[in-house]
mmCIF file of C-alpha atoms in Angstrom:
data_model
loop_
_atom_site.group_PDB
_atom_site.id
_atom_site.type_symbol
_atom_site.label_atom_id
_atom_site.label_comp_id
_atom_site.label_asym_id
_atom_site.label_seq_id
_atom_site.Cartn_x
_atom_site.Cartn_y
_atom_site.Cartn_z
ATOM 1 C CA UNK A 1074 -20.588 -30.906 -29.161
ATOM 2 C CA UNK A 1075 -23.735 -29.809 -27.326
ATOM 3 C CA UNK A 1076 -22.236 -31.080 -24.046
ATOM 4 C CA UNK A 1077 -19.082 -29.031 -24.630
ATOM 5 C CA UNK A 1078 -21.191 -25.906 -25.260
ATOM 6 C CA UNK A 1079 -23.178 -26.528 -22.066
ATOM 7 C CA UNK A 1080 -19.973 -27.012 -20.042
ATOM 8 C CA UNK A 1081 -18.535 -23.733 -21.355
ATOM 9 C CA UNK A 1082 -21.801 -21.943 -20.580
ATOM 10 C CA UNK A 1083 -21.911 -23.410 -17.080
ATOM 11 C CA UNK A 1084 -18.269 -22.491 -16.523
ATOM 12 C CA UNK A 1085 -18.971 -18.903 -17.593
ATOM 13 C CA UNK A 1086 -21.941 -18.665 -15.223
ATOM 14 C CA UNK A 1087 -19.888 -20.084 -12.339
ATOM 15 C CA UNK A 1088 -17.053 -17.650 -13.087
ATOM 16 C CA UNK A 1089 -19.446 -14.682 -13.088
ATOM 17 C CA UNK A 1090 -21.008 -15.891 -9.843
ATOM 18 C CA UNK A 1091 -17.583 -16.211 -8.225
ATOM 19 C CA UNK A 1092 -16.614 -12.704 -9.328
ATOM 20 C CA UNK A 1093 -19.906 -11.261 -8.097
ATOM 21 C CA UNK A 1094 -19.571 -13.057 -4.765
ATOM 22 C CA UNK A 1095 -15.998 -11.799 -4.366
ATOM 23 C CA UNK A 1096 -17.073 -8.234 -5.099
ATOM 24 C CA UNK A 1097 -20.043 -8.364 -2.741
ATOM 25 C CA UNK A 1098 -18.064 -9.997 0.071
ATOM 26 C CA UNK A 1099 -15.257 -7.505 -0.476
ATOM 27 C CA UNK A 1100 -17.709 -4.592 -0.306
ATOM 28 C CA UNK A 1101 -19.285 -5.970 2.856
ATOM 29 C CA UNK A 1102 -15.916 -6.445 4.548
ATOM 30 C CA UNK A 1103 -14.649 -3.085 3.294
ATOM 31 C CA UNK A 1104 -17.730 -1.386 4.684
ATOM 32 C CA UNK A 1105 -16.627 -2.487 8.167
ATOM 33 C CA UNK A 1106 -13.762 -0.009 7.791
ATOM 34 C CA UNK A 1107 -15.960 2.877 6.664
ATOM 35 C CA UNK A 1108 -17.863 5.150 9.007
ATOM 36 C CA UNK A 1109 -21.608 5.039 8.530
ATOM 37 C CA UNK A 1110 -22.819 7.757 6.186
ATOM 38 C CA UNK A 1111 -26.353 9.041 6.483
ATOM 39 C CA UNK A 1112 -28.107 11.062 3.809
ATOM 40 C CA UNK A 1113 -27.987 14.122 6.059
ATOM 41 C CA UNK A 1114 -24.255 13.808 6.730
ATOM 42 C CA UNK A 1115 -23.527 13.225 3.030
ATOM 43 C CA UNK A 1116 -25.427 16.399 2.101
ATOM 44 C CA UNK A 1117 -23.697 18.350 4.861
ATOM 45 C CA UNK A 1118 -20.283 17.598 3.411
ATOM 46 C CA UNK A 1119 -19.083 20.399 1.176
ATOM 47 C CA UNK A 1120 -17.810 20.769 -1.473
ATOM 48 C CA UNK A 1121 -18.350 17.087 -2.329
ATOM 49 C CA UNK A 1122 -20.936 16.526 -5.029
ATOM 50 C CA UNK A 1123 -24.320 15.207 -3.994
ATOM 51 C CA UNK A 1124 -24.278 11.451 -3.561
ATOM 52 C CA UNK A 1125 -20.482 11.125 -3.304
ATOM 53 C CA UNK A 1126 -18.585 9.982 -0.272
ATOM 54 C CA UNK A 1127 -15.475 11.865 0.837
ATOM 55 C CA UNK A 1128 -12.336 9.883 -0.043
ATOM 56 C CA UNK A 1129 -11.175 9.715 3.603
ATOM 57 C CA UNK A 1130 -14.330 7.783 4.501
ATOM 58 C CA UNK A 1131 -13.434 5.032 2.004
ATOM 59 C CA UNK A 1132 -9.911 4.415 3.282
ATOM 60 C CA UNK A 1133 -9.687 1.226 5.397
ATOM 61 C CA UNK A 1134 -8.433 1.856 8.944
ATOM 62 C CA UNK A 1135 -5.356 -0.350 8.464
ATOM 63 C CA UNK A 1136 -4.382 1.711 5.387
ATOM 64 C CA UNK A 1137 -4.668 4.949 7.365
ATOM 65 C CA UNK A 1138 -2.640 3.446 10.227
ATOM 66 C CA UNK A 1139 -0.006 2.207 7.731
ATOM 67 C CA UNK A 1140 0.290 5.682 6.166
ATOM 68 C CA UNK A 1141 0.513 7.366 9.588
ATOM 69 C CA UNK A 1142 3.189 4.911 10.704
ATOM 70 C CA UNK A 1143 5.276 5.477 7.555
ATOM 71 C CA UNK A 1144 5.129 9.250 7.991
ATOM 72 C CA UNK A 1145 5.846 9.168 11.741
ATOM 73 C CA UNK A 1146 9.305 9.398 13.291
ATOM 74 C CA UNK A 1147 8.834 6.155 15.259
ATOM 75 C CA UNK A 1148 10.044 3.053 13.364
ATOM 76 C CA UNK A 1149 8.239 0.830 15.864
ATOM 77 C CA UNK A 1150 4.898 2.413 14.926
ATOM 78 C CA UNK A 1151 5.213 0.687 11.558
ATOM 79 C CA UNK A 1152 6.633 -2.571 12.953
ATOM 80 C CA UNK A 1153 3.788 -2.819 15.489
ATOM 81 C CA UNK A 1154 1.238 -3.028 12.655
ATOM 82 C CA UNK A 1155 2.800 -6.336 11.531
ATOM 83 C CA UNK A 1156 2.460 -9.857 12.852
ATOM 84 C CA UNK A 1157 5.551 -11.115 14.708
ATOM 85 C CA UNK A 1158 6.713 -12.893 11.557
ATOM 86 C CA UNK A 1159 5.441 -10.242 9.133
ATOM 87 C CA UNK A 1160 7.266 -9.472 5.909
ATOM 88 C CA UNK A 1161 7.806 -6.145 4.159
ATOM 89 C CA UNK A 1162 8.850 -6.425 0.506
ATOM 90 C CA UNK A 1163 10.028 -3.367 -1.440
ATOM 91 C CA UNK A 1164 10.304 -4.720 -4.979
ATOM 92 C CA UNK A 1165 11.885 -1.567 -6.399
ATOM 93 C CA UNK A 1166 14.940 -1.459 -4.131
ATOM 94 C CA UNK A 1167 14.754 -4.626 -3.959
ATOM 95 C CA UNK A 1168 14.733 -5.408 -0.248
ATOM 96 C CA UNK A 1169 12.822 -7.763 2.038
ATOM 97 C CA UNK A 1170 12.461 -7.401 5.808
ATOM 98 C CA UNK A 1171 11.334 -10.346 7.950
ATOM 99 C CA UNK A 1172 9.882 -9.796 11.412
ATOM 100 C CA UNK A 1173 9.171 -6.634 13.367
ATOM 101 C CA UNK A 1174 12.821 -5.918 14.228
ATOM 102 C CA UNK A 1175 13.937 -5.939 10.574
ATOM 103 C CA UNK A 1176 10.883 -3.893 9.544
ATOM 104 C CA UNK A 1177 11.700 -1.235 12.152
ATOM 105 C CA UNK A 1178 15.323 -1.223 10.919
ATOM 106 C CA UNK A 1179 14.173 -0.772 7.286
ATOM 107 C CA UNK A 1180 11.991 2.169 8.405
ATOM 108 C CA UNK A 1181 14.994 3.720 10.219
ATOM 109 C CA UNK A 1182 17.186 3.351 7.104
ATOM 110 C CA UNK A 1183 14.458 4.905 4.945
ATOM 111 C CA UNK A 1184 14.168 7.860 7.369
ATOM 112 C CA UNK A 1185 17.930 8.476 7.253
ATOM 113 C CA UNK A 1186 18.090 8.069 3.482
ATOM 114 C CA UNK A 1187 14.969 10.126 2.643
ATOM 115 C CA UNK A 1188 14.261 12.371 5.662
ATOM 116 C CA UNK A 1189 11.488 14.207 3.820
ATOM 117 C CA UNK A 1190 9.775 11.022 2.561
ATOM 118 C CA UNK A 1191 6.009 11.320 2.357
ATOM 119 C CA UNK A 1192 3.157 9.024 1.376
ATOM 120 C CA UNK A 1193 -0.152 10.539 0.338
ATOM 121 C CA UNK A 1194 -2.952 7.999 -0.049
ATOM 122 C CA UNK A 1195 -4.926 8.664 -3.209
ATOM 123 C CA UNK A 1196 -7.146 5.585 -2.955
ATOM 124 C CA UNK A 1197 -7.466 2.328 -1.046
ATOM 125 C CA UNK A 1198 -9.869 -0.549 -0.656
ATOM 126 C CA UNK A 1199 -10.180 -3.745 1.301
ATOM 127 C CA UNK A 1200 -11.418 -7.119 0.124
ATOM 128 C CA UNK A 1201 -11.354 -9.776 2.810
ATOM 129 C CA UNK A 1202 -7.826 -10.042 4.209
ATOM 130 C CA UNK A 1203 -6.268 -7.996 1.408
ATOM 131 C CA UNK A 1204 -5.899 -4.230 1.213
ATOM 132 C CA UNK A 1205 -4.767 -2.337 -1.879
ATOM 133 C CA UNK A 1206 -3.372 1.168 -1.374
ATOM 134 C CA UNK A 1207 -2.468 3.686 -4.061
ATOM 135 C CA UNK A 1208 -0.193 6.525 -2.955
ATOM 136 C CA UNK A 1209 1.962 9.360 -4.172
ATOM 137 C CA UNK A 1210 5.417 8.612 -2.760
ATOM 138 C CA UNK A 1211 7.711 11.639 -2.601
ATOM 139 C CA UNK A 1212 10.992 12.812 -1.111
ATOM 140 C CA UNK A 1213 14.574 13.737 -1.882
ATOM 141 C CA UNK A 1214 17.338 11.159 -2.320
ATOM 142 C CA UNK A 1215 20.919 11.914 -1.137
ATOM 143 C CA UNK A 1216 22.853 13.842 -3.778
ATOM 144 C CA UNK A 1217 19.715 14.526 -5.821
ATOM 145 C CA UNK A 1218 19.253 17.840 -7.615
ATOM 146 C CA UNK A 1219 15.460 17.578 -7.268
ATOM 147 C CA UNK A 1220 12.854 15.720 -5.283
ATOM 148 C CA UNK A 1221 10.768 12.876 -6.716
ATOM 149 C CA UNK A 1222 7.066 12.096 -6.686
ATOM 150 C CA UNK A 1223 6.005 8.710 -8.054
ATOM 151 C CA UNK A 1224 2.867 6.639 -7.851
ATOM 152 C CA UNK A 1225 3.161 3.608 -5.633
ATOM 153 C CA UNK A 1226 0.874 0.646 -5.101
ATOM 154 C CA UNK A 1227 0.970 -1.395 -1.918
ATOM 155 C CA UNK A 1228 -0.802 -4.668 -1.216
ATOM 156 C CA UNK A 1229 -1.274 -5.696 2.405
ATOM 157 C CA UNK A 1230 -2.148 -9.271 3.358
ATOM 158 C CA UNK A 1231 -3.694 -9.361 6.828
ATOM 159 C CA UNK A 1232 -3.784 -12.051 9.505
ATOM 160 C CA UNK A 1233 -5.985 -11.437 12.544
ATOM 161 C CA UNK A 1234 -6.016 -7.687 11.892
ATOM 162 C CA UNK A 1235 -2.219 -7.365 11.565
ATOM 163 C CA UNK A 1236 -0.114 -7.069 8.411
ATOM 164 C CA UNK A 1237 1.404 -10.433 7.488
ATOM 165 C CA UNK A 1238 2.838 -9.292 4.149
ATOM 166 C CA UNK A 1239 3.352 -5.770 2.766
ATOM 167 C CA UNK A 1240 4.450 -5.581 -0.876
ATOM 168 C CA UNK A 1241 5.356 -2.200 -2.422
ATOM 169 C CA UNK A 1242 5.412 -1.535 -6.161
ATOM 170 C CA UNK A 1243 6.777 1.698 -7.704
ATOM 171 C CA UNK A 1244 8.973 2.685 -10.627
ATOM 172 C CA UNK A 1245 12.529 3.195 -9.369
ATOM 173 C CA UNK A 1246 13.743 4.378 -12.789
ATOM 174 C CA UNK A 1247 11.206 7.225 -12.788
ATOM 175 C CA UNK A 1248 12.152 8.117 -9.218
ATOM 176 C CA UNK A 1249 15.832 8.382 -10.194
ATOM 177 C CA UNK A 1250 15.093 10.276 -13.418
ATOM 178 C CA UNK A 1251 12.921 12.825 -11.556
ATOM 179 C CA UNK A 1252 15.678 13.199 -8.959
ATOM 180 C CA UNK A 1253 18.288 13.913 -11.621
ATOM 181 C CA UNK A 1254 20.296 10.841 -10.617
ATOM 182 C CA UNK A 1255 21.844 8.242 -12.923
ATOM 183 C CA UNK A 1256 20.011 4.957 -13.511
ATOM 184 C CA UNK A 1257 22.774 3.028 -11.703
ATOM 185 C CA UNK A 1258 22.589 5.220 -8.560
ATOM 186 C CA UNK A 1259 22.989 3.365 -5.268
ATOM 187 C CA UNK A 1260 22.375 4.789 -1.798
ATOM 188 C CA UNK A 1261 25.434 5.783 0.203
ATOM 189 C CA UNK A 1262 26.639 3.104 2.609
ATOM 190 C CA UNK A 1263 25.283 3.344 6.113
ATOM 191 C CA UNK A 1264 27.747 4.284 8.914
#
């Protein structure tokens, strides 16, 4: 019985150490994506409260590049962020694109379907080769009475600085409800 108690205690300590190590390593890696902030530059930033860092300084570079590519008119800008065999998974559609050519095609289809699509990053962080991005995803679907604005989470898995896997999570039902479209709505067929 005493041995069992010791094992559980040791397991708890090891678990806490692993979590702490993950957090510290993640913070160290994430800091590589943040510009250096001095006390003078932090105080010079207005209207941020003393001791806070402006949100844009916390966003990993790959997240900013991803957002810029999604909001650009060039489908290849997005595809170029991926490895040659990269995968983009949109779980809400659902749709999966494999390789840069398919990713560029998915971006083109999205542009035609939602020409006013926008992604506003509200938060992001990097831990090792993973990046989590929280955005407000907005736009107007074909035939919709109103536009939508839903929260979206994206997880990027990186390989050698490129996106190997991009997985998007958002609530399609809320998007359709906000748009005034029926729950069984499907996009029009592409010409």
